[in-house]
PDB file of C-alpha atoms in Angstrom:
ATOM      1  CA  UNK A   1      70.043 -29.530  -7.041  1.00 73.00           C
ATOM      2  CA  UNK A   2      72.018 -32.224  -8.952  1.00 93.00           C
ATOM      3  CA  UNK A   3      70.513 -33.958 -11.734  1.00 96.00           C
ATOM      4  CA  UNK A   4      70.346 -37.791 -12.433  1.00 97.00           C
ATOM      5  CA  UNK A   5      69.467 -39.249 -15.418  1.00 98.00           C
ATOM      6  CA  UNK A   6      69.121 -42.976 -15.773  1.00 97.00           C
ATOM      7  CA  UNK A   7      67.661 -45.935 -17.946  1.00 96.00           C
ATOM      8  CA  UNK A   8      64.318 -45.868 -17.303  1.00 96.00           C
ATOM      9  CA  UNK A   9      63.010 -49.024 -15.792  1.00 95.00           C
ATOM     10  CA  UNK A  10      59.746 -50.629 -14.573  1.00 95.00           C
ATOM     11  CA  UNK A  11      58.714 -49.158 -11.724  1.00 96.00           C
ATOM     12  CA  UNK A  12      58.798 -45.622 -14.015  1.00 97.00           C
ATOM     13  CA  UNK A  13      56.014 -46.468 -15.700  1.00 97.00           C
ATOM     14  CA  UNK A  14      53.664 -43.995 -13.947  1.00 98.00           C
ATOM     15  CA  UNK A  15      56.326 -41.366 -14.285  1.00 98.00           C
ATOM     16  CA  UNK A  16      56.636 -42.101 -18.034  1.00 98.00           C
ATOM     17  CA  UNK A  17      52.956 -42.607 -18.859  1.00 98.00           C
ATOM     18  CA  UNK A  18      52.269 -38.799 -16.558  1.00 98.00           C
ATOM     19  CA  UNK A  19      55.153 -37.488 -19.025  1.00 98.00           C
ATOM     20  CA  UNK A  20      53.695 -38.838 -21.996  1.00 97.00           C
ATOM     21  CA  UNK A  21      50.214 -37.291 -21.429  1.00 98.00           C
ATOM     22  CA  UNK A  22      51.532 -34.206 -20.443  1.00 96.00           C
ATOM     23  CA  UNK A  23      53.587 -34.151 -23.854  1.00 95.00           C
ATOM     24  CA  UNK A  24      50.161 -34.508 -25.555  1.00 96.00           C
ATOM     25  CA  UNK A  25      48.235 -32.140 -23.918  1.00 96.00           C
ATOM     26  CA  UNK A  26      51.007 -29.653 -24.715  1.00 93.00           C
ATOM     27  CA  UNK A  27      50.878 -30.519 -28.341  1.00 94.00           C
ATOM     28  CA  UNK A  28      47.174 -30.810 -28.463  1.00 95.00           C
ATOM     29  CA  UNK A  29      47.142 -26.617 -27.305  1.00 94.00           C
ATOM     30  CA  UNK A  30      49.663 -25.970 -30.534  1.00 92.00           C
ATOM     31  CA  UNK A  31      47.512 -27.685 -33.305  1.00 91.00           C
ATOM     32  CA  UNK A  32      44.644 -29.384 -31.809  1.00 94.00           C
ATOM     33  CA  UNK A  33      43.686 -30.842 -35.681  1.00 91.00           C
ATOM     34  CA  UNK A  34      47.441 -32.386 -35.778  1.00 90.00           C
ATOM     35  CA  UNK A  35      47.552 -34.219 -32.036  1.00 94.00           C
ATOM     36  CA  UNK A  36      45.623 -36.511 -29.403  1.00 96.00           C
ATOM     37  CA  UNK A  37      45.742 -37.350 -25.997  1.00 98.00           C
ATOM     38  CA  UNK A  38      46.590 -40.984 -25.708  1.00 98.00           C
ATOM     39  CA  UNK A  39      44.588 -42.906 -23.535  1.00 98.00           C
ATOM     40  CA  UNK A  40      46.700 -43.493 -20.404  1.00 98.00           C
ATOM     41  CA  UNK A  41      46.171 -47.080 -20.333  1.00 98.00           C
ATOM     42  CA  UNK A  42      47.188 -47.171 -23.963  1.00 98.00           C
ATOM     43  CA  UNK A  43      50.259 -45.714 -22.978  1.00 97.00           C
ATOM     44  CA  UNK A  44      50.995 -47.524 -20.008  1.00 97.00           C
ATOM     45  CA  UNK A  45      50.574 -50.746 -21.817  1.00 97.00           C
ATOM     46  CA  UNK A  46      53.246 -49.201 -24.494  1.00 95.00           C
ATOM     47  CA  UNK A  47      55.963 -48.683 -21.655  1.00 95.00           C
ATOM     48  CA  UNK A  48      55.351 -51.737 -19.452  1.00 95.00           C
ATOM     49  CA  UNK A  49      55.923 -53.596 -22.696  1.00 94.00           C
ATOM     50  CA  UNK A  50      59.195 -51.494 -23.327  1.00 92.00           C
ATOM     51  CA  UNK A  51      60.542 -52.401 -20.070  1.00 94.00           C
ATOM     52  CA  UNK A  52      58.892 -55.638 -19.331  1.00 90.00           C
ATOM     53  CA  UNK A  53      62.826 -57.607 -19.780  1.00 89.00           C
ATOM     54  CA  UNK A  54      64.440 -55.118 -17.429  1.00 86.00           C
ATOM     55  CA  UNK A  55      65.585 -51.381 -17.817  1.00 83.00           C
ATOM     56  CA  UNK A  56      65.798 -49.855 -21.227  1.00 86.00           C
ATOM     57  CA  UNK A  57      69.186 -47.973 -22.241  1.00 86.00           C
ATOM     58  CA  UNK A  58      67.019 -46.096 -25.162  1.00 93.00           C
ATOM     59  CA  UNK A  59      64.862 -44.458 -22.662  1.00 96.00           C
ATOM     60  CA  UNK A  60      66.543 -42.235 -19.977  1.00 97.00           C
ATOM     61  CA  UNK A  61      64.680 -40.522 -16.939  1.00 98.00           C
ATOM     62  CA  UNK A  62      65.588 -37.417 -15.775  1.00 98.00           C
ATOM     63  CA  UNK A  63      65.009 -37.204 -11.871  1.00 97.00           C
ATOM     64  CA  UNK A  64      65.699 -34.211  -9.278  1.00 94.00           C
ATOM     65  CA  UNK A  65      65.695 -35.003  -5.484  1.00 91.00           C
ATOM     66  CA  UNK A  66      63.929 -38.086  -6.415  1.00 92.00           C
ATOM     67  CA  UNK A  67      61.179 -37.106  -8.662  1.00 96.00           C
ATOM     68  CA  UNK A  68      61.206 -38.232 -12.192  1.00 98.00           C
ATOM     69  CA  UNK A  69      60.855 -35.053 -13.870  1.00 98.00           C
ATOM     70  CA  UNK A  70      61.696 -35.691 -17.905  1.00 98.00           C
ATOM     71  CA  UNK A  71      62.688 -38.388 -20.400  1.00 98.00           C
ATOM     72  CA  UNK A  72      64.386 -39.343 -23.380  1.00 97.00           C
ATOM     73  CA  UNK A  73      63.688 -41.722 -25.861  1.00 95.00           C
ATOM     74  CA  UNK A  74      65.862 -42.611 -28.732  1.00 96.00           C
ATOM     75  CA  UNK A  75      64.345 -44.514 -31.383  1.00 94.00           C
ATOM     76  CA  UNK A  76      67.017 -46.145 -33.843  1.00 94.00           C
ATOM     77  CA  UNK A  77      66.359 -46.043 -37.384  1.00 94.00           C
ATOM     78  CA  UNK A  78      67.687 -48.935 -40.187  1.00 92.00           C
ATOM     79  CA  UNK A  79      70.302 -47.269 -42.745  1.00 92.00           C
ATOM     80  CA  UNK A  80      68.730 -46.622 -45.891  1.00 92.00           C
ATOM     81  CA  UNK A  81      68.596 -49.585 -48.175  1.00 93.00           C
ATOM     82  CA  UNK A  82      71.486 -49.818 -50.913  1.00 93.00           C
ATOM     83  CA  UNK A  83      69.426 -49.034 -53.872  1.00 95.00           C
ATOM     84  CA  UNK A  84      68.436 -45.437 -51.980  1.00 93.00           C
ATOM     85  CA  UNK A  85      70.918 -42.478 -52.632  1.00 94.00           C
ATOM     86  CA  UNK A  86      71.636 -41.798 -49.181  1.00 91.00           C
ATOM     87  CA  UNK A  87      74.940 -42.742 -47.674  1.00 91.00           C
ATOM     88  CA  UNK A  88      74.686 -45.775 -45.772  1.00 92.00           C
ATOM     89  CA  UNK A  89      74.839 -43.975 -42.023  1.00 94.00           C
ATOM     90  CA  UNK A  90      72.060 -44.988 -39.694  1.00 94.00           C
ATOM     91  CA  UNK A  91      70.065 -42.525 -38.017  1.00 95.00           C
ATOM     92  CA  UNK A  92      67.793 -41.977 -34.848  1.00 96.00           C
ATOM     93  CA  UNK A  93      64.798 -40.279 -33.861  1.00 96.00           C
ATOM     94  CA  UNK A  94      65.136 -38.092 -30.452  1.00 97.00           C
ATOM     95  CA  UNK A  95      61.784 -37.485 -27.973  1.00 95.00           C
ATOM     96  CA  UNK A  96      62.714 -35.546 -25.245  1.00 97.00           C
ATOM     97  CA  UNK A  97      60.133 -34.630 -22.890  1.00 97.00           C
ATOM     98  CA  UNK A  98      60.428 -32.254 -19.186  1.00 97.00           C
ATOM     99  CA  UNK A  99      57.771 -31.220 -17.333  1.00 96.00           C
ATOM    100  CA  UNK A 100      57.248 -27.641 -17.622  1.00 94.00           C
ATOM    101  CA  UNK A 101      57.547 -27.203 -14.017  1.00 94.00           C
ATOM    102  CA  UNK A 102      61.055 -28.294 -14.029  1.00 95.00           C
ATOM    103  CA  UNK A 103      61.786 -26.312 -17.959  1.00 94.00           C
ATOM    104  CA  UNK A 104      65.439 -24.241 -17.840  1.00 93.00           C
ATOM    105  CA  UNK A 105      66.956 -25.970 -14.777  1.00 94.00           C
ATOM    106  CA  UNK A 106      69.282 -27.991 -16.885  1.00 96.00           C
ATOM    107  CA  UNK A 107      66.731 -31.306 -17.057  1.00 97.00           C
ATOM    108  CA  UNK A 108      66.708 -30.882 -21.278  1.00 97.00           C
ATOM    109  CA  UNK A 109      70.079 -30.602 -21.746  1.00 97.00           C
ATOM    110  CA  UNK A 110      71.319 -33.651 -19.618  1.00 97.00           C
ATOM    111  CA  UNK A 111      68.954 -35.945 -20.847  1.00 98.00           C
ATOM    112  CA  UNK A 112      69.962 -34.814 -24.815  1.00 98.00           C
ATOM    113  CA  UNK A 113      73.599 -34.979 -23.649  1.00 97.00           C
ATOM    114  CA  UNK A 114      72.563 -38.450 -22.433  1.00 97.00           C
ATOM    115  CA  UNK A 115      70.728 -39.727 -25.658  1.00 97.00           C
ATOM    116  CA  UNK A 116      73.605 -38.692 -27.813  1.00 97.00           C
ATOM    117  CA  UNK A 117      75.734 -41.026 -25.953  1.00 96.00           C
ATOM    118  CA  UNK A 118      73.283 -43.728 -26.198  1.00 96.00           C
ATOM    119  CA  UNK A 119      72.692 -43.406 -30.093  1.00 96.00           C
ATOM    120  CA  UNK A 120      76.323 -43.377 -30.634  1.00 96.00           C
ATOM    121  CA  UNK A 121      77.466 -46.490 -29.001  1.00 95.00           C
ATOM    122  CA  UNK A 122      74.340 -48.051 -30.933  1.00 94.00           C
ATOM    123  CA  UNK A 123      75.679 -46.933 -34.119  1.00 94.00           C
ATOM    124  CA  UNK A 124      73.847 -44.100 -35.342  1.00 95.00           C
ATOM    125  CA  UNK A 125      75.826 -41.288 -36.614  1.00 95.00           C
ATOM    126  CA  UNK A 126      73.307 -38.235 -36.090  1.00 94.00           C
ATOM    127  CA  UNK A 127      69.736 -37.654 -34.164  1.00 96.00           C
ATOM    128  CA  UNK A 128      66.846 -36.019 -36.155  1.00 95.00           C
ATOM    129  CA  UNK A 129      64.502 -34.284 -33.470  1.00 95.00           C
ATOM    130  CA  UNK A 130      61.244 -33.789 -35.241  1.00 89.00           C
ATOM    131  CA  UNK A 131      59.554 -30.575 -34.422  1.00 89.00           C
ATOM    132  CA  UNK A 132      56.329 -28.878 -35.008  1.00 81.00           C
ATOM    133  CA  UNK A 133      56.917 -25.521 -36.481  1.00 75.00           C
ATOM    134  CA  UNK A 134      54.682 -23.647 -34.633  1.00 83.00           C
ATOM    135  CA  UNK A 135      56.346 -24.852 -31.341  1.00 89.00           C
ATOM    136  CA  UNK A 136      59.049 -22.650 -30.391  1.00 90.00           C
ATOM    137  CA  UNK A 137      59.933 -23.884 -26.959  1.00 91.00           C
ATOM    138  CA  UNK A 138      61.147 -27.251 -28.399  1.00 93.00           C
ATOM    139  CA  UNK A 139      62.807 -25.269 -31.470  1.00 92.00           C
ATOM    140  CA  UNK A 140      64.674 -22.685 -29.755  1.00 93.00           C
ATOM    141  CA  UNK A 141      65.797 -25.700 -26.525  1.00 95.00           C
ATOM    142  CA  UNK A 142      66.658 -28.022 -29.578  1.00 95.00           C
ATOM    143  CA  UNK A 143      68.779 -25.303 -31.385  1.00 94.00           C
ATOM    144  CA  UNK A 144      70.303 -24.183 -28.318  1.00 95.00           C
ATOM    145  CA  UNK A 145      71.745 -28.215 -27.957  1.00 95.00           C
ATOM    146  CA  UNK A 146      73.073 -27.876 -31.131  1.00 95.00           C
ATOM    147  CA  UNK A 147      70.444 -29.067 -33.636  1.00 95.00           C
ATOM    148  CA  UNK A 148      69.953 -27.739 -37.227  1.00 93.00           C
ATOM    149  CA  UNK A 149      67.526 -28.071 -40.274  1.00 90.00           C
ATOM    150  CA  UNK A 150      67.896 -30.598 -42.117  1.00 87.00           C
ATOM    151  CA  UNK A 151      66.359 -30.589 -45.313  1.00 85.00           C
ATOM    152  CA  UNK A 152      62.261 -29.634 -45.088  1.00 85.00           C
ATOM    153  CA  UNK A 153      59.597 -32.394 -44.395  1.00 82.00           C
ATOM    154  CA  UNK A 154      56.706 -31.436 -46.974  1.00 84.00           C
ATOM    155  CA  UNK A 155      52.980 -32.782 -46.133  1.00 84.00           C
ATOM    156  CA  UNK A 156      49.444 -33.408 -48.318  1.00 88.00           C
ATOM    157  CA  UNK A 157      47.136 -34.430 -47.067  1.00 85.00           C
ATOM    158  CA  UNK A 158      45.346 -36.636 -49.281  1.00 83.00           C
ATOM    159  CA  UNK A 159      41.665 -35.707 -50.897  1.00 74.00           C
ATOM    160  CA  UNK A 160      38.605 -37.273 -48.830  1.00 73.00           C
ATOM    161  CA  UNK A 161      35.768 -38.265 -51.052  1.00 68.00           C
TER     162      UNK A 161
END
């Protein structure tokens, strides 16, 4: 079964909004003191704003035989300010999301293939994917599409009085 992947549009909302709760409720199961489930509406409102001016090249649907089955979103980051030490390269954030029904047909991997080309030709010269630890679905699929470490993110919480 071939593959399509898109920009999402309007009419995906439901789609996006079923693949955004099911992304939750996936994370919730991993570290239920860490995630939420969104309320839908919540969300919906999010993605009809997204796409209210027409389709959106920074979010990508995935669909087989006419089913919307994953997404992408690539989230651009600014380049770090001159007086930072980093080199002046702009970044993105990656969210990939497939719904575990449709896991190891190929659904991950053409919608990364697809935000790599869309975070290129908008100028950002690598894609962080943040993930969990403890999840080693997303690790091992993100690894497997060529991702690395990069450095280690380091977390306090702060004191409650």
């Amino acid at each position: 079964m071939s593959i399509t992947v898109r920009s999402a549009e309007r009419a995906d909302v439901p789609a996006l909004v079923r693949l955004r709760l099911a992304n939750a409720e996936a994370h919730v199961r991993l570290a239920p003191d860490l995630y939420r489930i969104p309320e839908a509406d919540t969300v919906r409102r999010h993605f009809e704003g997204l796409l209210a001016d027409g389709p959106s090249v920074l979010i990508t649907v995935a669909e087989l035989a006419g089913e919307v089955v994953g997404m992408s979103e690539v989230v651009l980051l600014p380049e770090p300010p001159d007086h930072q030490i980093l080199q002046p390269r702009r970044g993105a954030d990656l969210h990939t999301v497939v719904l575990e029904t449709h896991r190891g047909q190929g659904v991950g991997r053409a919608l990364v293939a697809a935000a790599e080309r869309i975070a290129s030709a908008h100028g950002a010269a690598f894609l962080h994917a943040g993930i969990f630890t403890p999840n080693a679905d997303a690790l091992a699929f993100y690894s497997a599409s060529g991702f690395g470490p990069r450095g280690t993110l380091l977390t306090k919480e702060r004191a409650t009085p």
